[in-house]
XYZ file of C-alpha atoms in Angstrom:
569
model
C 0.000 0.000 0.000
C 0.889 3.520 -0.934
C 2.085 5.986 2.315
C 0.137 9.135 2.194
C -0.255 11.654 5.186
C -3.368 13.103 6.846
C -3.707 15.482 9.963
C -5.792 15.800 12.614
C -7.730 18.514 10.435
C -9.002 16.079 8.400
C -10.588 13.353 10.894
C -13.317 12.963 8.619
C -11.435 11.376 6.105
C -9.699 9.424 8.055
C -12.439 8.037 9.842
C -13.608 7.064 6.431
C -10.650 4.514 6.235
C -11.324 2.772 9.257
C -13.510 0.489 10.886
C -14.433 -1.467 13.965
C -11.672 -4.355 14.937
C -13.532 -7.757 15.326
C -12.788 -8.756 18.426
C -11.269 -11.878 18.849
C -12.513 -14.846 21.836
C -10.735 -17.094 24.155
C -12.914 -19.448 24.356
C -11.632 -19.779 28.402
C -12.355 -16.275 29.172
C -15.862 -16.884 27.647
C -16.108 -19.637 30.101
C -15.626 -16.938 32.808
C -18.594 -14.430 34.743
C -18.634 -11.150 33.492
C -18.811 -9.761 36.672
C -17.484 -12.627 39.092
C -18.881 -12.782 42.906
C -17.505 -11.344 46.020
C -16.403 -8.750 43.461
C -13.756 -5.882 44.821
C -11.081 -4.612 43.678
C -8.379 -4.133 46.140
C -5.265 -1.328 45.541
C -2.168 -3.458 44.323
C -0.704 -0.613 44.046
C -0.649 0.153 47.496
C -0.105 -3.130 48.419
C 2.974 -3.417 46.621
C 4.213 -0.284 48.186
C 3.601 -1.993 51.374
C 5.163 -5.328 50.765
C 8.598 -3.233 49.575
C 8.043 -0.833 52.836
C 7.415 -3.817 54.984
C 9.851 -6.842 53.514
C 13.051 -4.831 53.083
C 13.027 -4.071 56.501
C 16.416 -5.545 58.293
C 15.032 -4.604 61.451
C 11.500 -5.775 61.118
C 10.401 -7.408 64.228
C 7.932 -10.665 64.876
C 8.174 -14.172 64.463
C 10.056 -15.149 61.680
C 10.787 -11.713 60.868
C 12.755 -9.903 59.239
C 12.190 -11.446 55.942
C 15.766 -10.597 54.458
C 19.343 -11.250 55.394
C 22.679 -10.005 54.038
C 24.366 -13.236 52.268
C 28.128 -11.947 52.686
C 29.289 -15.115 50.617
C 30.015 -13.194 47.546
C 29.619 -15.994 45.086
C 29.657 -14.512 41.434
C 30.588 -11.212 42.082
C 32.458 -9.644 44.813
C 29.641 -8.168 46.669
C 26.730 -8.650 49.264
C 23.445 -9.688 48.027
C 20.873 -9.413 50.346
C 18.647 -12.854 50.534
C 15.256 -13.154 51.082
C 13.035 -16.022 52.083
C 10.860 -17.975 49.508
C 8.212 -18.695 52.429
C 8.229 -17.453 56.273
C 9.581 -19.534 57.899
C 11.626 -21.719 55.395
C 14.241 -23.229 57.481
C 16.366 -24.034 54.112
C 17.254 -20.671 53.954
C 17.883 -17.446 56.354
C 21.389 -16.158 57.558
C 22.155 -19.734 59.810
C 21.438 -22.305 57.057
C 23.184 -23.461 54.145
C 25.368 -20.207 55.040
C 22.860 -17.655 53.870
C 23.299 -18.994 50.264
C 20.085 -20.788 49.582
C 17.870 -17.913 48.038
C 15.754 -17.591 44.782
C 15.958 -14.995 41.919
C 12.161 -15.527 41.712
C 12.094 -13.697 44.852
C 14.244 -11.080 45.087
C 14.175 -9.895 40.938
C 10.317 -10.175 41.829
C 10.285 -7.956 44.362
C 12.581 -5.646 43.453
C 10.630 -5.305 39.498
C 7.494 -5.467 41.060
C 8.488 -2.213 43.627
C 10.200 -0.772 40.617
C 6.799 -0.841 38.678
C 4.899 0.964 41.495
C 7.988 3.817 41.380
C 10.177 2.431 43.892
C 13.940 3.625 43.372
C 15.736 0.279 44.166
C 18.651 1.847 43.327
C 18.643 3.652 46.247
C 15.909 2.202 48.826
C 16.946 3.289 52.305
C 20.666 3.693 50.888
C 20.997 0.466 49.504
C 21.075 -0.658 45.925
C 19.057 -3.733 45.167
C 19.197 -3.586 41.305
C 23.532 -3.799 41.753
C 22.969 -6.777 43.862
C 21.399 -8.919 41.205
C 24.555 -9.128 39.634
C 25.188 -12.320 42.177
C 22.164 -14.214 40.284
C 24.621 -13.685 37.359
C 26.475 -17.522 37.607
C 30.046 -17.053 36.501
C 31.020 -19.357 38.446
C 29.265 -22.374 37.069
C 30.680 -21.044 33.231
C 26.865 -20.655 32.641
C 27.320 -17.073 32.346
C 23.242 -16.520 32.399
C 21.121 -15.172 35.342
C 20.266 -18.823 37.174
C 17.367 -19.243 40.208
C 20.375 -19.493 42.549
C 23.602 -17.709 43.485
C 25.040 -21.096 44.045
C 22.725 -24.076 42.398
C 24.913 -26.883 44.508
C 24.041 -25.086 47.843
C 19.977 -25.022 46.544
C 20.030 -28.627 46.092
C 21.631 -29.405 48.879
C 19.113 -27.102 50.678
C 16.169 -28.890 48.847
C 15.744 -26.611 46.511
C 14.996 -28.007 42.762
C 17.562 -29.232 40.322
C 17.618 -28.544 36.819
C 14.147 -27.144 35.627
C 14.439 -25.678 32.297
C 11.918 -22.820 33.515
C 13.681 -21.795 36.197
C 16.562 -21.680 34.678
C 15.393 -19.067 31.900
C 13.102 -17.575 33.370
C 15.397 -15.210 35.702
C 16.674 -13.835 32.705
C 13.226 -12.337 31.601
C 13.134 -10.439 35.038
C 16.610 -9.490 34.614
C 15.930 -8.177 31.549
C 12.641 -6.263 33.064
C 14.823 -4.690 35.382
C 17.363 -3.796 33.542
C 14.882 -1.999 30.847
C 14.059 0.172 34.350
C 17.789 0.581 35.081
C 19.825 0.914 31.494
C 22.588 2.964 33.265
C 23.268 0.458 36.141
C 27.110 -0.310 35.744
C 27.347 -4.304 34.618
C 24.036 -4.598 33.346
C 24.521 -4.320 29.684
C 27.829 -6.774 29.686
C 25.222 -9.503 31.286
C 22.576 -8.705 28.981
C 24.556 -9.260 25.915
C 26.520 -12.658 27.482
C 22.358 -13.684 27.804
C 21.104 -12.795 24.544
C 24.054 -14.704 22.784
C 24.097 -17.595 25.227
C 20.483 -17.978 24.347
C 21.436 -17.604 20.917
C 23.880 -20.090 21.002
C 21.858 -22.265 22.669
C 18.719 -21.747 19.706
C 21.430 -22.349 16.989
C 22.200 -25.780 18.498
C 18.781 -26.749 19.166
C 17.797 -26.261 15.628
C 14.241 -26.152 16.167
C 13.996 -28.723 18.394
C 13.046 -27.467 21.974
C 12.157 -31.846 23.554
C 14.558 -31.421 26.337
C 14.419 -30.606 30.178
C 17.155 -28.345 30.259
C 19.941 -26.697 28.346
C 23.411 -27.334 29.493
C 24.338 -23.385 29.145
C 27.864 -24.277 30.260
C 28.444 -26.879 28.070
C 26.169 -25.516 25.247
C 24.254 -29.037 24.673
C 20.620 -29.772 25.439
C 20.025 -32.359 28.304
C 17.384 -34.862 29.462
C 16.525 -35.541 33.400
C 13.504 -36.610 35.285
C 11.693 -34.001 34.622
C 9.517 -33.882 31.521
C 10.405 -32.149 28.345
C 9.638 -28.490 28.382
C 9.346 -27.062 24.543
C 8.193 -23.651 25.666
C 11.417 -22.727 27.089
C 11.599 -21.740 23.683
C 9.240 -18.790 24.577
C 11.007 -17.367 26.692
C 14.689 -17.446 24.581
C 12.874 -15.752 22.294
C 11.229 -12.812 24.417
C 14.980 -11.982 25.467
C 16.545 -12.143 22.259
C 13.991 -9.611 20.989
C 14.390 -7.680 24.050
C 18.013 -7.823 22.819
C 17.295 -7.383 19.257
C 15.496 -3.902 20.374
C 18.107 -2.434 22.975
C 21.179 -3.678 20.784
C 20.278 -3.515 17.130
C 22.043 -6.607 16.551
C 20.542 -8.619 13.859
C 21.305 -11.814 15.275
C 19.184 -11.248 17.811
C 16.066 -10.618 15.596
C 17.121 -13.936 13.551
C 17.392 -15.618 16.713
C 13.711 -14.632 18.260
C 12.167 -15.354 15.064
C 13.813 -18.910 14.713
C 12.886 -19.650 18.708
C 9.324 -18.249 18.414
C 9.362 -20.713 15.163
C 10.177 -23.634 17.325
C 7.303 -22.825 20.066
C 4.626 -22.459 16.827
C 5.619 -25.762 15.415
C 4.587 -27.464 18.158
C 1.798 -29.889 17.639
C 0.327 -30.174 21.053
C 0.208 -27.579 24.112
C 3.526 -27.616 25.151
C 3.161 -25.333 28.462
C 4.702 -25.944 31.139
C 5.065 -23.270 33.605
C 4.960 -19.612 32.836
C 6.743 -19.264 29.414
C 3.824 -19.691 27.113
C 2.114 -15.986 27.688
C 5.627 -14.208 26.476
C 5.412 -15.851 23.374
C 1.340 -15.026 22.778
C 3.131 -11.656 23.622
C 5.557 -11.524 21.049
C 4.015 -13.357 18.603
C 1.341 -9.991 18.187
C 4.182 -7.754 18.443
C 6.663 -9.733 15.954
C 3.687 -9.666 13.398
C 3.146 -5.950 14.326
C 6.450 -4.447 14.327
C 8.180 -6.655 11.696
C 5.453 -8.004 9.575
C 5.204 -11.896 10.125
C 2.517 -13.748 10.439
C 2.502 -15.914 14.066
C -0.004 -18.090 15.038
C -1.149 -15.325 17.860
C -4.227 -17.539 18.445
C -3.346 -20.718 19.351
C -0.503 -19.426 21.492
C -3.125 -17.454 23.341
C -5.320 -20.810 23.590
C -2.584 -22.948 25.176
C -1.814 -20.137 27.078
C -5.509 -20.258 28.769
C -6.240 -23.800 28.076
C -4.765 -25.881 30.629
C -4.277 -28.872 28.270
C 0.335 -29.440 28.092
C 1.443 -32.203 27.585
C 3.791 -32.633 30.577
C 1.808 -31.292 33.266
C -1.015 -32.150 32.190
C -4.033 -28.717 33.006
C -1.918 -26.206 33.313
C -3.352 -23.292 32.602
C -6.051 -20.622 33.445
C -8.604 -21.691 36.331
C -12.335 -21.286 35.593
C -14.966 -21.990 38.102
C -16.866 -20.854 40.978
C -16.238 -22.992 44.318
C -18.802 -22.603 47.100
C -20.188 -19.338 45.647
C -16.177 -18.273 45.128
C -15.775 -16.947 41.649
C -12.131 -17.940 41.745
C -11.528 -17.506 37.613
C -8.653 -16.080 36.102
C -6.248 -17.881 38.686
C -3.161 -19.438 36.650
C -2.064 -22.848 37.702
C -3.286 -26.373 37.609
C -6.467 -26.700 36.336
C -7.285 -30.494 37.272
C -4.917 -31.125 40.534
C -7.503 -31.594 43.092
C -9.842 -29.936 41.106
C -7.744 -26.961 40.055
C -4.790 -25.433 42.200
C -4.324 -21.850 41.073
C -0.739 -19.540 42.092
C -0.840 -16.001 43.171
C 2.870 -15.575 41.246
C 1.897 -17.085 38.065
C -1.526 -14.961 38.228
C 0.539 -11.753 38.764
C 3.160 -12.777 36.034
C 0.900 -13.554 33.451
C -0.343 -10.051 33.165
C 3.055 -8.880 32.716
C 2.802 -9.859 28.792
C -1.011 -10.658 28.437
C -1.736 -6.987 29.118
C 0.455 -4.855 26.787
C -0.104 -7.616 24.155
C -3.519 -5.808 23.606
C -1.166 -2.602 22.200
C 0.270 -5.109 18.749
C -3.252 -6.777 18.333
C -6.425 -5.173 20.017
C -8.674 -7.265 18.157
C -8.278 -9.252 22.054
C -8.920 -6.275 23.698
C -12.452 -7.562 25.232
C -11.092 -10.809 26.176
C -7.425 -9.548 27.842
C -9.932 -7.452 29.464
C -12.578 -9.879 30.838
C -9.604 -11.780 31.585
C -7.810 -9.660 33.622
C -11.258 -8.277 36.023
C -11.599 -11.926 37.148
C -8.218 -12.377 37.742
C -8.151 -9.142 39.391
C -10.979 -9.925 41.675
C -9.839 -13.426 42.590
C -6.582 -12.236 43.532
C -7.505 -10.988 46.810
C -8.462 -14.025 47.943
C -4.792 -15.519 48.368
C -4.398 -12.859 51.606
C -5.715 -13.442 54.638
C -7.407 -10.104 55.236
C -9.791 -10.843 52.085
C -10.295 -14.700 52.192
C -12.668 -15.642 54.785
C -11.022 -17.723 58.354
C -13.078 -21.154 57.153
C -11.813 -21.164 53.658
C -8.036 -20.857 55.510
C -5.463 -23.273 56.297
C -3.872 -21.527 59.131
C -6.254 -18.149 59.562
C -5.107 -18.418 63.235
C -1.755 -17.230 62.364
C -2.639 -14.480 59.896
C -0.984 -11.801 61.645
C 2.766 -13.094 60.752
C 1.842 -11.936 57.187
C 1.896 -8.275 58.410
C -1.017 -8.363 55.616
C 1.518 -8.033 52.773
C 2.308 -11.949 52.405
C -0.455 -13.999 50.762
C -0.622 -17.567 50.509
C 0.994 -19.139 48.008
C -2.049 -20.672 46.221
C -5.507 -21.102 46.133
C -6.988 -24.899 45.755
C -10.411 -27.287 45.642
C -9.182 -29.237 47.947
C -6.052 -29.656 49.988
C -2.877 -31.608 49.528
C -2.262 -32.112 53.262
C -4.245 -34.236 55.330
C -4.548 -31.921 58.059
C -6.698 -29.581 56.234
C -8.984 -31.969 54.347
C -11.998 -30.348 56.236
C -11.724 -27.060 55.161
C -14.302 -25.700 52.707
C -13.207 -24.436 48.924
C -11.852 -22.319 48.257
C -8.607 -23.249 50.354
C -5.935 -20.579 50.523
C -2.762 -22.895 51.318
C 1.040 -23.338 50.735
C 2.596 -26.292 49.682
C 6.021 -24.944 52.323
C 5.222 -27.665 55.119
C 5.442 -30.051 51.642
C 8.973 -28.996 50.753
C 10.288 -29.862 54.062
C 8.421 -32.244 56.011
C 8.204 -32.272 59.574
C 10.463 -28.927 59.418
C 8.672 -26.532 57.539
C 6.503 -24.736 60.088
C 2.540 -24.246 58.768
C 3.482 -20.252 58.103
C 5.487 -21.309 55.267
C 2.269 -21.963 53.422
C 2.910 -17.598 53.379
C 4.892 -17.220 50.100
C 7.181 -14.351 50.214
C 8.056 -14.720 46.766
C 4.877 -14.973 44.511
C 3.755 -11.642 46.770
C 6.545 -9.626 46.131
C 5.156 -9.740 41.903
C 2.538 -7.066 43.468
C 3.429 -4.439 41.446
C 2.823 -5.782 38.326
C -0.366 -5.567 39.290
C -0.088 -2.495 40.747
C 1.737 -1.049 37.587
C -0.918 -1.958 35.480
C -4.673 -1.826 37.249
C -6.638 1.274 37.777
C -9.941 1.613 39.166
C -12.230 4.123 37.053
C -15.639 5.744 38.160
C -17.660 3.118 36.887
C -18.001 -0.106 38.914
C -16.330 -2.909 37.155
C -14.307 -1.005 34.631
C -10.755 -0.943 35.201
C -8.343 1.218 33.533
C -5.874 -1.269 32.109
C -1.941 0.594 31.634
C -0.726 -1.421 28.616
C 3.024 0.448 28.680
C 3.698 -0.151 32.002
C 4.902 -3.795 31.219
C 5.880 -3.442 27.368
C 9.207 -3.570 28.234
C 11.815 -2.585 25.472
C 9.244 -0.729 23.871
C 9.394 1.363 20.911
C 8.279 5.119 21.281
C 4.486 4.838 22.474
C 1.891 7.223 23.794
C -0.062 6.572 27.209
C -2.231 3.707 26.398
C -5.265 2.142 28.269
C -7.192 -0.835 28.266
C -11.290 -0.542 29.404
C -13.325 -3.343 28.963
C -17.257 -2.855 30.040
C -18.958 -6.158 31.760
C -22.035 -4.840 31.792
C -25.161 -5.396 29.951
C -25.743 -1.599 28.900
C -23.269 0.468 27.398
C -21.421 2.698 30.205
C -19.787 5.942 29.914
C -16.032 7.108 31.492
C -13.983 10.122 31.444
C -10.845 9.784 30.315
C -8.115 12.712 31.059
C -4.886 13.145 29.732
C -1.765 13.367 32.255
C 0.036 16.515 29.771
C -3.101 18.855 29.684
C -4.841 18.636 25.640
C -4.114 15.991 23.953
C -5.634 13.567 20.945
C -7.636 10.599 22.036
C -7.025 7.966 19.416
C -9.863 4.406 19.953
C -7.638 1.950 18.788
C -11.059 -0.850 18.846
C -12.772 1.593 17.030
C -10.225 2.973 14.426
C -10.949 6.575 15.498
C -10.481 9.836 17.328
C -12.688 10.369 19.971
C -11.212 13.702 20.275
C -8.301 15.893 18.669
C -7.767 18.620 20.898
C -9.413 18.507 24.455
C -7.545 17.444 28.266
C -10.207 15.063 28.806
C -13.039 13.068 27.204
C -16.480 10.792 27.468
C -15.382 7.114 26.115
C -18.572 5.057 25.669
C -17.883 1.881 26.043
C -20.334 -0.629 24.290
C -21.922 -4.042 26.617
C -19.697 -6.441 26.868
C -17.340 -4.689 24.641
C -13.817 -2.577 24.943
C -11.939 0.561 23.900
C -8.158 1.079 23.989
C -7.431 4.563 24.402
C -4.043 6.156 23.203
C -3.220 9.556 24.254
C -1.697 11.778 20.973
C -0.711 14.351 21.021
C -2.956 17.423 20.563
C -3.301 18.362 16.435
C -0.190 16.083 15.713
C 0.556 14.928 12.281
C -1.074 11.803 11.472
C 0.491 9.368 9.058
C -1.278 6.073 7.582
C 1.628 3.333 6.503
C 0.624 0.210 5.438
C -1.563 -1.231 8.168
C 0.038 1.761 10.995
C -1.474 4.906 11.547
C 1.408 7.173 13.102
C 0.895 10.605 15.068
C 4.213 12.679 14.775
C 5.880 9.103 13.846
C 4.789 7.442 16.529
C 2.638 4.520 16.216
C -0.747 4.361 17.614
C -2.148 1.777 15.939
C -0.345 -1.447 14.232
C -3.702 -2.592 12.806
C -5.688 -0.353 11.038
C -8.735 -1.470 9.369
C -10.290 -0.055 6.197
C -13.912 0.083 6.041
C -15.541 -1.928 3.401
C-alpha cells in the first residue's frame, strides 16, 4: 500500500478509512462471569508499596521476621546480596542455614521489578542498591554465564531446593531483563545482557528447532534430558529476550534468533506449556507480526496459554470456576490437581505480557480485558485479610503476614491431610510439603509470589464506573518502541457505560484503537462510551499532531498508535 499523510484537520477522512476491529474470543475467558462474585477490587498498588516498605526491613520485628538477610558469601561477584526467604519460615534458607546462600531470583528480581513498577527507586531504597545486587544471580562461576534461580545451584540442592528445571533456569533472565529496561545505566548490566542474549542464541542455533529437552546445558552448550519432563516452551522465553536484545542492541542476530525460537514454540503440535513461558510468546508473537510483519499463530498461542491442556503437566493453565459461591476464575495454575490449584505468582506474572499484548493486536482487547477483572478480583483471595477464616489453612496465624504476604495458592481441595476439612476455596502453601516435619505451617505464606505485586499495581486502575478498570498497557511493554499513554477498558455490563478519560500533559488527541478513530483531537479530557460487553483502547496523541497512515500503521508525529488499522468496506 501507498504511504500518504493526513492530519488531525481532516478526521473525517480518516475516519472514512477505518472500521471497527472484530474482536477476537478465548474461548476460556468466555467460560468466565462477566462480573465474578464477592467482586472488589483491592489497591495493588498500594499493596505493593507496602510489601517493599514492609519486607526490606532488616530490622522488622515478629516471628520469623525480618524477611531478608545479608548473604556476605560473595559468590559470582564480589559483593553482598541481600537474601530473602521464599516462604516465612523456610528453614532451608535465612542467615544460619546453608550459610545464607540458599535464596531464589524468583524472589528477590520479583520484588525488586514489582516495587520498581509501582515507582520504587531500588537503586537507592533506604541507601541500599538492590538492582547492583542482582549481579550475584549472574552464575560465573558455574561457566553458565546466564542469570540462574540461585547464586550457588549446589548449595539449593543441597538445601532442597529443585535441580535442573528448564523454567527456572530461563526464566530469571526475563526479570533481569525487566529490570534492567528500568535501570539501562546500572554499571554491569549491559555486559550480562549481551553474554544472555548470545548464550540464548547459542543455545537456539544448536537446538535447531527442536526445543524436547528438560534443560539446556548453558555451560556446556548441549541440550540435556533428566527426570523431569520435556519443556518445549522454554523456547518462549529465549525468544522474548533475544527480541528484548534485538530492540536495545540492534544486533541482527538477535532478531534472527527470536524469530527462529518463536518458530520452534509455533511448530509445536500439542500444548507444550509448562510453567509460565507460554504468555511471552502469545506476547511476542502480536508484536513480531506488528512491528516486523510476520505472520505468528497469535491464536493458538493465546489458547494454550488459557487452556490448561500441556502435555507434561497435564491442566496447566487458566482456572475457571466458581467454588462454594467463590468466583475464583482467572487464577493461573493447575487446572485439574484436586480440582484446580491456582498460584498467586503465576496470576501476577501472566499479566506482565497478556496486558500490553492488547497494544500489537487489540482485536483481544475484550477478552485480555474480561480476563484480567476476574483475575483481578480473585486475587484478593490468596491474603488473609480478604479470604474468609473457614476457607483458611492456618487463619489463626494471619498476623505473621503483616497483611503483605499472601498464601501461596488457592486450591479445591487440599494436599495435606490436616486440612482436608476445610471448605473451597482453600488458601494454602505447599512450604510444610517442601520440608516435612520442618517446615513450620506459616510457610504456606509465600514471600516470593507476593513480592510480583506491582505488576499488578503497575498496570490496574480503578475508574468511576463499577467494574471497569483502567488497564496501563506500557507499564509492562518492556523494550518498547516510542508509544503514547495507552489504556485498556473493557465494560462487563449489559448496557453500554460511559467514562472520562483525562490526559496526564493537559490537551491531547484521544485515538480508539477498537474503534479505528479519534474520539477527540484537541481537548484534556473526554467521554469514552464503552459498548456491553465490549472494549476501547485509548491512546493519548498528542494534541493536532501529524497523522500518518503506513501500510496497516497509523502514526501521530511518527509514533505509532495503531499497528492494525482497518479499512472500512
Amino acid at each position: 500500500m501507498n504511504t500518504f499523510k493526513f492530519t488531525l484537520l481532516s478526521l473525517l477522512t480518516a475516519a472514512a478509512l477505518t472500521a471497527q476491529v472484530q474482536q477476537k474470543a478465548i474461548p476460556r475467558v468466555d467460560k468466565m462471569p462477566d462480573i465474578p462474585s464477592h467482586f472488589e477490587i483491592i489497591d495493588y498498588h498500594k499493596l505493593a508499596r507496602d510489601f517493599n516498605t514492609t519486607v526490606f526491613d532488616f530490622n522488622a520485628k515478629g516471628k520469623f521476621w525480618p524477611l531478608v538477610w545479608m548473604d556476605k558469601s560473595h559468590k559470582n561477584f564480589p559483593q553482598d546480596v541481600v537474601g530473602m526467604y521464599t516462604a516465612i519460615g523456610d528453614v532451608r534458607q535465612g542467615p544460619d542455614n546453608n550459610k545464607g546462600m540458599f535464596h531464589e531470583a524468583l524472589a528477590n528480581m520479583g520484588a525488586t521489578l514489582g516495587a520498581t513498577l509501582v515507582g520504587v527507586d531500588k537503586t537507592n531504597d533506604r541507601g541500599i542498591n538492590y538492582v547492583a545486587m542482582l549481579k550475584n544471580y549472574y552464575n560465573s562461576e558455574t561457566g553458565w554465564n546466564i542469570m540462574m534461580n540461585n547464586t550457588c545451584p549446589e548449595v539449593a540442592l543441597l538445601g532442597g531446593g529443585y535441580g535442573r528445571d528448564w523454567w527456572y533456569d530461563v526464566y530469571p533472565n526475563l526479570l533481569f531483563y525487566a529490570i534492567y529496561d528500568k535501570y539501562p545505566k546500572q554499571p554491569g548490566l549491559e555486559k550480562m545482557a549481551r553474554s544472555i542474549a548470545d548464550k540464548f542464541y547459542g543455545a537456539d542455533a544448536i537446538l535447531k528447532g527442536n526445543y524436547d529437552y528438560s534443560f539446556f546445558d548453558y555451560g556446556k552448550m548441549r541440550p540435556m534430558k533428566n527426570n523431569i519432563c520435556a519443556q518445549p516452551d522454554a523456547a518462549a522465553g529465549h525468544a522474548w529476550v533475544l527480541y528484548a536484545a534485538y530492540k536495545k542492541f540492534g544486533d541482527k542476530k538477535y532478531l534472527d534468533g527470536a524469530l527462529s525460537a518463536l518458530s520452534a514454540l509455533e511448530s509445536q503440535k500439542i500444548n507444550p506449556t509448562y510453567e509460565l513461558l507460554m504468555p511471552f510468546g502469545a506476547y511476542l508473537s502480536a508484536r513480531i507480526n506488528a512491528e516486523q510483519g510476520t505472520h505468528y499463530d497469535t491464536d493458538k498461542m493465546l489458547d494454550w496459554t488459557f487452556d490448561g491442556t500441556a502435555v507434561c503437566r497435564e491442566g496447566w493453565g487458566v482456572l475457571v470456576g466458581n467454588w462454594n459461591g467463590f468466583d475464583i476464575s482467572g487464577t493461573v495454575g493447575s487446572t485439574v490437581d484436586r480440582g484446580g490449584y491456582g498460584f498467586l505468582m503465576n496470576t501476577y506474572d501472566m499479566a506482565w505480557p497478556v496486558v500490553p499484548m492488547v497494544r500489537y493486536n487489540q482485536a483481544y482487547a475484550t477478552a485480555v480485558g474480561k480476563w484480567m477483572l476476574n483475575a483481578a478480583n480473585a486475587s484478593k483471595f490468596f491474603y488473609t485479610q480478604y479470604m474468609p477464616d473457614e476457607n483458611e489453612t492456618i487463619p489463626q496465624l494471619a498476623e505473621v503476614s503483616k497483611g503483605v504476604i499472601a498464601y501461596e495458592g488457592i486450591i479445591k481441595k487440599s494436599n495435606m491431610d490436616q486440612y482436608q476439612n476445610v471448605t473451597a476455596p482453600v488458601a494454602q502453601g505447599d512450604g510444610p510439603l517442601w520440608v516435612p516435619g520442618k517446615n513450620p505451617a506459616e510457610s504456606q505464606l509465600s514471600v516470593y509470589g507476593s513480592g510480583h505485586a506491582g505488576i499488578f499495581g503497575s498496570i490496574i486502575k480503578k475508574t468511576e464506573v463499577e467494574g471497569i478498570l483502567q488497564l496501563n498497557l506500557l507499564a509492562t511493554d518492556f523494550f518498547r518502541s516510542a508509544a503514547y499513554p495507552s489504556y485498556l477498558y473493557y465494560n462487563p455490563h449489559n448496557e453500554a457505560k460511559t467514562i472520562m478519560v483525562s490526559s496526564p500533559k493537559g490537551k491531547s488527541g484521544f485515538y480508539n484503537t477498537v474503534t479505528g478513530s479519534f474520539v477527540a483531537k484537541n481537548s484534556k479530557s473526554v467521554k469514552v462510551t464503552i459498548p456491553a460487553k465490549g472494549s476501547a483502547v485509548i491512546v493519548i496523541t498528542p494534541a493536532n499532531g501529524k497523522v500518518i497512515y503506513s501500510n496497516a500503521k497509523l502514526l501521530v508525529n511518527n509514533v505509532v498508535v495503531d499497528y492494525n488499522v482497518q479499512k472500512k468496506k
